[in-house]
Amino acid sequence: QVQLAESGGGLVQAGGSLRLSCTASGRMSSVIGARMGWYRQAPGKQRELVAQYDNDRSTNYADSVKGRFTISRDNAENTVYLQMNSLKPEDTAVYYCNADLVIDSKMYSYWGQGTQVTVSS
């Protein structure tokens, strides 16, 4: 079993910055491949991809956050970060960490509990 622990959410004014962290723990020694990323869900909307960091170090961003958000990863610490700059009120949502892990040749998907990000205008 793998657990994801998120931190770093909060309330910030428009134009401000926040940094989210997500650390995976548990059966990580058995993981042979991992894609980690962040999704968000605003009230009344579907959960959407924000950014992903793949096993080959490639990254993928939603168009709405390109140039403002940066995803990075520390493999030694099993941690993925999301640096969010120039935040806008429309970035307000619950942000969820996701990890797609290959364990014993099978892929498993894990989610964190979510962290609230609120951007005031």
PDB file of C-alpha atoms in Angstrom:
ATOM      1  CA  GLN A   1       0.000   0.000   0.000  1.00  0.00           C
ATOM      2  CA  VAL A   2       1.143   3.533  -0.746  1.00  0.00           C
ATOM      3  CA  GLN A   3       0.043   6.735   0.958  1.00  0.00           C
ATOM      4  CA  LEU A   4       0.267  10.267  -0.398  1.00  0.00           C
ATOM      5  CA  ALA A   5       0.601  13.169   2.024  1.00  0.00           C
ATOM      6  CA  GLU A   6      -0.030  16.680   0.691  1.00  0.00           C
ATOM      7  CA  SER A   7       0.812  20.019   2.206  1.00  0.00           C
ATOM      8  CA  GLY A   8       1.146  23.664   1.259  1.00  0.00           C
ATOM      9  CA  GLY A   9      -2.365  24.810   0.473  1.00  0.00           C
ATOM     10  CA  GLY A  10      -3.868  27.964   1.898  1.00  0.00           C
ATOM     11  CA  LEU A  11      -5.288  31.396   1.252  1.00  0.00           C
ATOM     12  CA  VAL A  12      -3.384  33.854  -0.917  1.00  0.00           C
ATOM     13  CA  GLN A  13      -4.145  37.067  -2.733  1.00  0.00           C
ATOM     14  CA  ALA A  14      -4.259  37.218  -6.505  1.00  0.00           C
ATOM     15  CA  GLY A  15      -0.766  37.510  -7.899  1.00  0.00           C
ATOM     16  CA  GLY A  16       0.713  35.609  -4.993  1.00  0.00           C
ATOM     17  CA  SER A  17       2.467  32.261  -4.826  1.00  0.00           C
ATOM     18  CA  LEU A  18       2.067  28.929  -3.095  1.00  0.00           C
ATOM     19  CA  ARG A  19       4.070  25.727  -3.156  1.00  0.00           C
ATOM     20  CA  LEU A  20       2.360  22.384  -2.791  1.00  0.00           C
ATOM     21  CA  SER A  21       4.199  19.239  -1.737  1.00  0.00           C
ATOM     22  CA  CYS A  22       3.202  15.608  -1.978  1.00  0.00           C
ATOM     23  CA  THR A  23       5.240  12.804  -0.447  1.00  0.00           C
ATOM     24  CA  ALA A  24       4.631   9.143  -1.177  1.00  0.00           C
ATOM     25  CA  SER A  25       5.310   6.581   1.517  1.00  0.00           C
ATOM     26  CA  GLY A  26       4.736   2.898   2.096  1.00  0.00           C
ATOM     27  CA  ARG A  27       5.658   0.251  -0.434  1.00  0.00           C
ATOM     28  CA  MET A  28       7.904   2.593  -2.426  1.00  0.00           C
ATOM     29  CA  SER A  29      10.873   0.200  -2.570  1.00  0.00           C
ATOM     30  CA  SER A  30       8.814  -2.026  -4.889  1.00  0.00           C
ATOM     31  CA  VAL A  31       8.036   0.785  -7.324  1.00  0.00           C
ATOM     32  CA  ILE A  32       9.850   0.496 -10.672  1.00  0.00           C
ATOM     33  CA  GLY A  33       8.152   3.373 -12.456  1.00  0.00           C
ATOM     34  CA  ALA A  34       6.122   6.353 -11.399  1.00  0.00           C
ATOM     35  CA  ARG A  35       4.193   9.239 -12.837  1.00  0.00           C
ATOM     36  CA  MET A  36       3.188  11.835 -10.298  1.00  0.00           C
ATOM     37  CA  GLY A  37       1.071  14.883 -10.742  1.00  0.00           C
ATOM     38  CA  TRP A  38      -1.527  17.309  -9.501  1.00  0.00           C
ATOM     39  CA  TYR A  39      -5.198  17.589 -10.294  1.00  0.00           C
ATOM     40  CA  ARG A  40      -7.701  20.138  -9.039  1.00  0.00           C
ATOM     41  CA  GLN A  41     -11.415  20.326  -8.557  1.00  0.00           C
ATOM     42  CA  ALA A  42     -13.345  23.546  -8.157  1.00  0.00           C
ATOM     43  CA  PRO A  43     -16.900  23.595  -6.764  1.00  0.00           C
ATOM     44  CA  GLY A  44     -19.371  22.376  -9.341  1.00  0.00           C
ATOM     45  CA  LYS A  45     -16.653  21.370 -11.784  1.00  0.00           C
ATOM     46  CA  GLN A  46     -14.971  18.150 -12.775  1.00  0.00           C
ATOM     47  CA  ARG A  47     -11.532  17.238 -11.562  1.00  0.00           C
ATOM     48  CA  GLU A  48      -8.927  18.358 -14.073  1.00  0.00           C
ATOM     49  CA  LEU A  49      -5.255  17.736 -14.649  1.00  0.00           C
ATOM     50  CA  VAL A  50      -2.981  20.582 -13.614  1.00  0.00           C
ATOM     51  CA  ALA A  51       0.502  19.162 -14.147  1.00  0.00           C
ATOM     52  CA  GLN A  52       2.287  15.812 -14.441  1.00  0.00           C
ATOM     53  CA  TYR A  53       5.886  14.673 -14.058  1.00  0.00           C
ATOM     54  CA  ASP A  54       6.487  11.410 -15.862  1.00  0.00           C
ATOM     55  CA  ASN A  55       9.033   8.718 -15.215  1.00  0.00           C
ATOM     56  CA  ASP A  56      11.129   9.899 -18.179  1.00  0.00           C
ATOM     57  CA  ARG A  57      11.282  13.396 -16.614  1.00  0.00           C
ATOM     58  CA  SER A  58       8.866  14.841 -19.145  1.00  0.00           C
ATOM     59  CA  THR A  59       6.253  17.274 -17.873  1.00  0.00           C
ATOM     60  CA  ASN A  60       2.750  18.133 -18.973  1.00  0.00           C
ATOM     61  CA  TYR A  61       0.698  21.182 -17.998  1.00  0.00           C
ATOM     62  CA  ALA A  62      -2.854  22.361 -18.431  1.00  0.00           C
ATOM     63  CA  ASP A  63      -2.983  25.323 -20.806  1.00  0.00           C
ATOM     64  CA  SER A  64      -4.483  27.471 -18.063  1.00  0.00           C
ATOM     65  CA  VAL A  65      -1.381  27.161 -15.867  1.00  0.00           C
ATOM     66  CA  LYS A  66       1.446  27.123 -18.408  1.00  0.00           C
ATOM     67  CA  GLY A  67       4.046  29.749 -17.608  1.00  0.00           C
ATOM     68  CA  ARG A  68       2.735  30.185 -14.057  1.00  0.00           C
ATOM     69  CA  PHE A  69       3.023  26.729 -12.447  1.00  0.00           C
ATOM     70  CA  THR A  70       6.072  24.492 -12.305  1.00  0.00           C
ATOM     71  CA  ILE A  71       6.086  20.837 -11.306  1.00  0.00           C
ATOM     72  CA  SER A  72       9.242  19.234  -9.986  1.00  0.00           C
ATOM     73  CA  ARG A  73      10.177  15.979  -8.342  1.00  0.00           C
ATOM     74  CA  ASP A  74      12.667  14.689  -5.820  1.00  0.00           C
ATOM     75  CA  ASN A  75      12.990  10.979  -6.478  1.00  0.00           C
ATOM     76  CA  ALA A  76      15.148  10.389  -3.423  1.00  0.00           C
ATOM     77  CA  GLU A  77      12.401  11.784  -1.219  1.00  0.00           C
ATOM     78  CA  ASN A  78       9.496  10.387  -3.288  1.00  0.00           C
ATOM     79  CA  THR A  79       8.134  13.900  -3.362  1.00  0.00           C
ATOM     80  CA  VAL A  80       6.552  15.994  -6.067  1.00  0.00           C
ATOM     81  CA  TYR A  81       6.170  19.754  -5.825  1.00  0.00           C
ATOM     82  CA  LEU A  82       3.931  22.259  -7.530  1.00  0.00           C
ATOM     83  CA  GLN A  83       5.188  25.832  -7.481  1.00  0.00           C
ATOM     84  CA  MET A  84       2.282  28.125  -8.252  1.00  0.00           C
ATOM     85  CA  ASN A  85       3.031  31.725  -9.164  1.00  0.00           C
ATOM     86  CA  SER A  86       0.857  34.598 -10.375  1.00  0.00           C
ATOM     87  CA  LEU A  87      -2.161  32.917  -8.849  1.00  0.00           C
ATOM     88  CA  LYS A  88      -5.601  33.920 -10.057  1.00  0.00           C
ATOM     89  CA  PRO A  89      -9.016  33.582  -8.376  1.00  0.00           C
ATOM     90  CA  GLU A  90      -9.894  30.941 -10.959  1.00  0.00           C
ATOM     91  CA  ASP A  91      -7.107  28.776  -9.545  1.00  0.00           C
ATOM     92  CA  THR A  92      -9.204  28.328  -6.409  1.00  0.00           C
ATOM     93  CA  ALA A  93      -9.876  24.624  -5.961  1.00  0.00           C
ATOM     94  CA  VAL A  94      -9.022  21.549  -3.971  1.00  0.00           C
ATOM     95  CA  TYR A  95      -5.725  20.248  -5.300  1.00  0.00           C
ATOM     96  CA  TYR A  96      -5.128  16.510  -5.308  1.00  0.00           C
ATOM     97  CA  CYS A  97      -1.846  14.694  -5.653  1.00  0.00           C
ATOM     98  CA  ASN A  98      -1.893  11.634  -7.891  1.00  0.00           C
ATOM     99  CA  ALA A  99       0.657   8.887  -8.319  1.00  0.00           C
ATOM    100  CA  ASP A 100       0.510   6.195 -10.983  1.00  0.00           C
ATOM    101  CA  LEU A 101       2.985   3.575  -9.833  1.00  0.00           C
ATOM    102  CA  VAL A 102       4.249   0.390 -11.468  1.00  0.00           C
ATOM    103  CA  ILE A 103       4.606  -2.305  -8.828  1.00  0.00           C
ATOM    104  CA  ASP A 104       5.311  -5.933  -9.761  1.00  0.00           C
ATOM    105  CA  SER A 105       4.527  -5.142 -13.424  1.00  0.00           C
ATOM    106  CA  LYS A 106       1.109  -3.736 -12.566  1.00  0.00           C
ATOM    107  CA  MET A 107       0.033  -0.104 -12.501  1.00  0.00           C
ATOM    108  CA  TYR A 108      -1.725   1.277  -9.466  1.00  0.00           C
ATOM    109  CA  SER A 109      -3.200   4.752  -9.065  1.00  0.00           C
ATOM    110  CA  TYR A 110      -3.174   6.547  -5.727  1.00  0.00           C
ATOM    111  CA  TRP A 111      -4.677   9.846  -4.595  1.00  0.00           C
ATOM    112  CA  GLY A 112      -3.984  12.194  -1.761  1.00  0.00           C
ATOM    113  CA  GLN A 113      -6.698  13.604   0.452  1.00  0.00           C
ATOM    114  CA  GLY A 114      -6.600  17.013  -1.194  1.00  0.00           C
ATOM    115  CA  THR A 115      -5.465  20.437  -0.068  1.00  0.00           C
ATOM    116  CA  GLN A 116      -7.497  23.616  -0.433  1.00  0.00           C
ATOM    117  CA  VAL A 117      -6.087  26.528  -2.406  1.00  0.00           C
ATOM    118  CA  THR A 118      -8.054  29.755  -2.225  1.00  0.00           C
ATOM    119  CA  VAL A 119      -7.052  32.830  -4.212  1.00  0.00           C
ATOM    120  CA  SER A 120      -8.773  36.067  -3.266  1.00  0.00           C
ATOM    121  CA  SER A 121      -9.228  38.923  -5.714  1.00  0.00           C
TER     122      SER A 121
END
